[in-house]
Amino acid sequence: FELILKMCSGFHYYSQRKTASSFQELIDRDNNKEIISNKSLFMPYIRNDDHSETSIGIFTQFTSKLKIETYDTYPGITANKIKIISSVFSEYVCLSEISELLHSEITVLKEAISNEDDPEKKSALGREIKDKSLLLSENEKCTRRLFSSQGKQTLYLENIILVDDFIGSGSSVINLLTEIGNELYLLQSFINFYFICLEASEKGIQNINEKLRELKISNFHILNYTEA
């Protein structure tokens, strides 16, 4: 019996109240309140369909205690959701680069036409400016459509917060990083990711940080209430 008590002494029991209050304390300390904003999206960390029920239960306690309303109300597999978000930003970056290139080319052509005396060459330059201006207009329409559809909320995001209960060896988080490493790398200029959990082992955090260094990802942070 004493052996059982000794073994159990190393475990922390989290009741519904304890879970909620622990999350509250975690957010209150170390300026973590800054991530609670209308530019943050909160999501349960769902590895697979079998894990969804537990994750959503923990997540519900987290959002209800902190009175968070800007969260993902249709949770799915986390990696898939992040890939969708990344694709929106990827499209936005592509459209922005095309607009910048077209603006630059039009500026050069306008300068060339102002210095050209030959009527035929001047006319050709004028047609080229018109064609590129039409392309620019279409590109800007695509950008506006992106902002008015799926990108309306996504492109304003600054933080994505994933919520889970525990980190042991860190293998499940490492698997996530491996699967979406390219997406996280792309999003480094736009979004910070925070992985919030009740407990995390020192070894698990070390393993995760090693993987982050390997992938050259600097926008993924672990916030844990206590060390396991």
Short mmCIF file of C-alpha atoms in Angstrom, two decimals:
data_model
loop_
_atom_site.label_atom_id
_atom_site.label_comp_id
_atom_site.label_asym_id
_atom_site.label_seq_id
_atom_site.Cartn_x
_atom_site.Cartn_y
_atom_site.Cartn_z
CA PHE A 1 0.00 0.00 0.00
CA GLU A 2 2.84 2.40 0.86
CA LEU A 3 4.39 1.66 -2.52
CA ILE A 4 1.13 2.53 -4.25
CA LEU A 5 0.90 5.78 -2.29
CA LYS A 6 4.49 6.63 -3.21
CA MET A 7 3.80 5.97 -6.89
CA CYS A 8 0.62 8.04 -6.83
CA SER A 9 2.33 10.95 -5.08
CA GLY A 10 4.09 11.77 -8.32
CA PHE A 11 0.84 12.27 -10.19
CA HIS A 12 -1.30 15.39 -10.21
CA TYR A 13 -5.05 14.95 -10.30
CA TYR A 14 -6.89 17.56 -12.34
CA SER A 15 -10.56 17.93 -11.52
CA GLN A 16 -12.68 20.08 -13.78
CA ARG A 17 -12.22 23.02 -11.39
CA LYS A 18 -8.46 22.40 -11.04
CA THR A 19 -8.08 22.18 -14.83
CA ALA A 20 -9.87 25.49 -15.39
CA SER A 21 -8.01 27.32 -12.59
CA SER A 22 -4.63 25.97 -13.79
CA PHE A 23 -5.25 27.31 -17.29
CA GLN A 24 -6.28 30.65 -15.78
CA GLU A 25 -3.05 30.86 -13.75
CA LEU A 26 -1.00 29.93 -16.80
CA ILE A 27 -2.49 32.77 -18.85
CA ASP A 28 -2.22 35.28 -15.99
CA ARG A 29 1.54 34.82 -15.49
CA ASP A 30 4.54 35.92 -17.55
CA ASN A 31 2.53 38.36 -19.72
CA ASN A 32 0.69 35.50 -21.40
CA LYS A 33 -2.47 37.63 -21.39
CA GLU A 34 -1.18 39.28 -24.56
CA ILE A 35 -2.18 36.24 -26.59
CA ILE A 36 -5.84 36.67 -25.61
CA SER A 37 -7.01 38.99 -28.35
CA ASN A 38 -9.35 39.22 -31.31
CA LYS A 39 -6.34 38.39 -33.50
CA SER A 40 -5.89 35.01 -31.83
CA LEU A 41 -7.48 31.72 -32.81
CA PHE A 42 -7.85 29.01 -30.17
CA MET A 43 -7.98 25.36 -31.21
CA PRO A 44 -7.99 22.01 -29.41
CA TYR A 45 -4.95 19.95 -30.32
CA ILE A 46 -6.45 16.96 -32.14
CA ARG A 47 -3.90 14.42 -33.36
CA ASN A 48 -6.50 12.09 -34.87
CA ASP A 49 -10.18 11.23 -34.65
CA ASP A 50 -9.61 8.95 -31.64
CA HIS A 51 -8.12 11.82 -29.67
CA SER A 52 -10.85 14.38 -30.43
CA GLU A 53 -13.20 13.72 -27.51
CA THR A 54 -10.53 14.18 -24.82
CA SER A 55 -9.08 17.26 -26.53
CA ILE A 56 -12.43 18.97 -26.94
CA GLY A 57 -13.27 18.30 -23.26
CA ILE A 58 -10.05 19.97 -22.07
CA PHE A 59 -10.48 22.76 -24.61
CA THR A 60 -14.04 23.51 -23.45
CA GLN A 61 -12.83 23.99 -19.88
CA PHE A 62 -10.07 26.28 -21.14
CA THR A 63 -12.33 28.53 -23.22
CA SER A 64 -15.17 28.68 -20.68
CA LYS A 65 -12.88 29.65 -17.78
CA LEU A 66 -11.14 32.38 -19.77
CA LYS A 67 -14.37 33.48 -21.47
CA ILE A 68 -12.78 33.09 -24.88
CA GLU A 69 -15.12 33.52 -27.83
CA THR A 70 -12.73 33.70 -30.81
CA TYR A 71 -12.07 29.99 -31.14
CA ASP A 72 -12.43 27.36 -33.82
CA THR A 73 -15.99 26.13 -33.46
CA TYR A 74 -15.57 23.33 -36.00
CA PRO A 75 -12.45 21.52 -34.79
CA GLY A 76 -10.85 18.91 -36.99
CA ILE A 77 -7.44 17.27 -37.19
CA THR A 78 -5.01 20.05 -36.17
CA ALA A 79 -2.46 19.45 -38.92
CA ASN A 80 -5.17 19.68 -41.59
CA LYS A 81 -6.53 22.94 -40.18
CA ILE A 82 -3.08 24.54 -40.12
CA LYS A 83 -2.45 23.43 -43.70
CA ILE A 84 -5.64 25.24 -44.76
CA ILE A 85 -4.58 28.41 -42.92
CA SER A 86 -1.13 28.20 -44.50
CA SER A 87 -2.61 27.83 -47.98
CA VAL A 88 -4.56 31.09 -47.51
CA PHE A 89 -1.40 32.96 -46.51
CA SER A 90 0.53 31.31 -49.33
CA GLU A 91 -2.02 32.56 -51.85
CA TYR A 92 -1.89 36.03 -50.30
CA VAL A 93 1.93 36.12 -50.51
CA CYS A 94 1.81 34.99 -54.14
CA LEU A 95 -0.75 37.67 -55.09
CA SER A 96 1.23 40.34 -53.24
CA GLU A 97 4.45 39.41 -55.03
CA ILE A 98 2.70 39.51 -58.43
CA SER A 99 1.24 42.96 -57.64
CA GLU A 100 4.63 44.27 -56.56
CA LEU A 101 6.25 42.95 -59.73
CA LEU A 102 3.57 44.43 -61.99
CA HIS A 103 3.75 47.82 -60.25
CA SER A 104 7.51 47.82 -60.76
CA GLU A 105 7.26 46.86 -64.44
CA ILE A 106 4.58 49.50 -65.12
CA THR A 107 6.76 52.17 -63.46
CA VAL A 108 9.71 51.22 -65.68
CA LEU A 109 7.52 51.25 -68.81
CA LYS A 110 6.08 54.67 -67.97
CA GLU A 111 9.57 56.05 -67.56
CA ALA A 112 10.58 54.48 -70.89
CA ILE A 113 7.59 55.93 -72.72
CA SER A 114 8.33 59.41 -71.40
CA ASN A 115 11.83 59.22 -72.88
CA GLU A 116 10.79 57.68 -76.21
CA ASP A 117 10.42 59.84 -79.33
CA ASP A 118 9.66 57.13 -81.90
CA PRO A 119 5.83 57.02 -82.34
CA GLU A 120 5.71 53.28 -83.08
CA LYS A 121 7.85 52.36 -80.08
CA LYS A 122 5.86 54.75 -77.93
CA SER A 123 2.63 53.08 -79.06
CA ALA A 124 4.03 49.61 -78.33
CA LEU A 125 5.06 50.71 -74.86
CA GLY A 126 1.60 52.14 -74.31
CA ARG A 127 -0.02 48.81 -75.24
CA GLU A 128 2.33 46.97 -72.90
CA ILE A 129 1.43 49.33 -70.06
CA LYS A 130 -2.27 48.76 -70.76
CA ASP A 131 -1.87 44.96 -70.76
CA LYS A 132 0.08 44.96 -67.50
CA SER A 133 -2.40 47.37 -65.93
CA LEU A 134 -5.22 44.95 -66.78
CA LEU A 135 -3.26 42.10 -65.21
CA LEU A 136 -2.67 44.23 -62.12
CA SER A 137 -6.37 45.04 -61.88
CA GLU A 138 -7.31 41.35 -62.09
CA ASN A 139 -4.69 40.45 -59.52
CA GLU A 140 -6.04 43.08 -57.12
CA LYS A 141 -9.56 41.71 -57.62
CA CYS A 142 -8.28 38.26 -56.64
CA THR A 143 -6.73 39.75 -53.51
CA ARG A 144 -9.99 41.45 -52.55
CA ARG A 145 -11.89 38.20 -53.10
CA LEU A 146 -9.42 36.39 -50.87
CA PHE A 147 -10.00 38.89 -48.07
CA SER A 148 -13.78 38.73 -48.47
CA SER A 149 -13.98 34.91 -48.43
CA GLN A 150 -11.92 32.41 -46.43
CA GLY A 151 -9.18 34.94 -45.83
CA LYS A 152 -11.43 37.48 -44.14
CA GLN A 153 -10.58 36.24 -40.64
CA THR A 154 -7.51 34.13 -41.37
CA LEU A 155 -5.33 36.91 -42.78
CA TYR A 156 -5.83 39.05 -39.68
CA LEU A 157 -4.53 36.34 -37.34
CA GLU A 158 -1.43 36.98 -35.25
CA ASN A 159 -1.60 34.01 -32.87
CA ILE A 160 -2.81 30.42 -33.03
CA ILE A 161 -3.16 28.70 -29.66
CA LEU A 162 -3.35 24.91 -29.47
CA VAL A 163 -4.69 23.49 -26.21
CA ASP A 164 -3.98 20.02 -24.82
CA ASP A 165 -3.57 18.29 -21.46
CA PHE A 166 -0.03 16.83 -21.24
CA ILE A 167 3.30 16.56 -23.01
CA GLY A 168 5.22 13.39 -22.13
CA SER A 169 8.03 12.41 -24.46
CA GLY A 170 6.94 15.12 -26.88
CA SER A 171 6.49 12.59 -29.70
CA SER A 172 2.97 13.66 -30.69
CA VAL A 173 4.03 17.33 -30.95
CA ILE A 174 7.16 16.31 -32.87
CA ASN A 175 4.98 14.34 -35.29
CA LEU A 176 2.86 17.47 -35.77
CA LEU A 177 5.94 19.62 -36.40
CA THR A 178 7.26 17.08 -38.90
CA GLU A 179 3.97 17.04 -40.79
CA ILE A 180 3.44 20.80 -40.94
CA GLY A 181 7.06 22.01 -40.77
CA ASN A 182 6.87 23.70 -44.18
CA GLU A 183 3.62 25.43 -43.25
CA LEU A 184 5.02 26.71 -39.94
CA TYR A 185 8.13 27.97 -41.71
CA LEU A 186 6.00 29.87 -44.24
CA LEU A 187 3.87 31.40 -41.49
CA GLN A 188 6.82 32.64 -39.40
CA SER A 189 6.41 36.18 -40.73
CA PHE A 190 2.71 36.23 -39.90
CA ILE A 191 1.64 34.01 -36.99
CA ASN A 192 2.98 32.88 -33.63
CA PHE A 193 1.93 29.41 -32.45
CA TYR A 194 1.47 28.63 -28.75
CA PHE A 195 1.01 25.11 -27.45
CA ILE A 196 -0.70 25.37 -24.07
CA CYS A 197 -0.90 22.36 -21.76
CA LEU A 198 -1.34 21.53 -18.09
CA GLU A 199 1.89 19.59 -17.67
CA ALA A 200 5.01 18.96 -19.72
CA SER A 201 8.07 16.88 -18.94
CA GLU A 202 11.47 18.51 -19.17
CA LYS A 203 12.64 15.81 -21.59
CA GLY A 204 9.56 16.29 -23.77
CA ILE A 205 10.20 20.03 -24.07
CA GLN A 206 13.88 19.37 -24.86
CA ASN A 207 12.90 16.94 -27.63
CA ILE A 208 10.44 19.44 -29.10
CA ASN A 209 12.97 22.30 -29.00
CA GLU A 210 15.53 20.11 -30.77
CA LYS A 211 13.01 19.43 -33.53
CA LEU A 212 12.20 23.16 -33.81
CA ARG A 213 15.90 23.96 -34.23
CA GLU A 214 16.24 21.22 -36.83
CA LEU A 215 13.32 22.65 -38.82
CA LYS A 216 14.52 26.26 -38.26
CA ILE A 217 11.15 27.22 -36.80
CA SER A 218 11.07 30.11 -34.33
CA ASN A 219 7.33 30.83 -34.08
CA PHE A 220 6.24 27.77 -32.04
CA HIS A 221 6.20 28.15 -28.24
CA ILE A 222 5.31 25.78 -25.38
CA LEU A 223 3.39 27.21 -22.40
CA ASN A 224 2.83 24.70 -19.60
CA TYR A 225 1.25 25.20 -16.19
CA THR A 226 3.72 22.93 -14.40
CA GLU A 227 6.50 20.44 -15.07
CA ALA A 228 5.55 16.78 -15.05
#
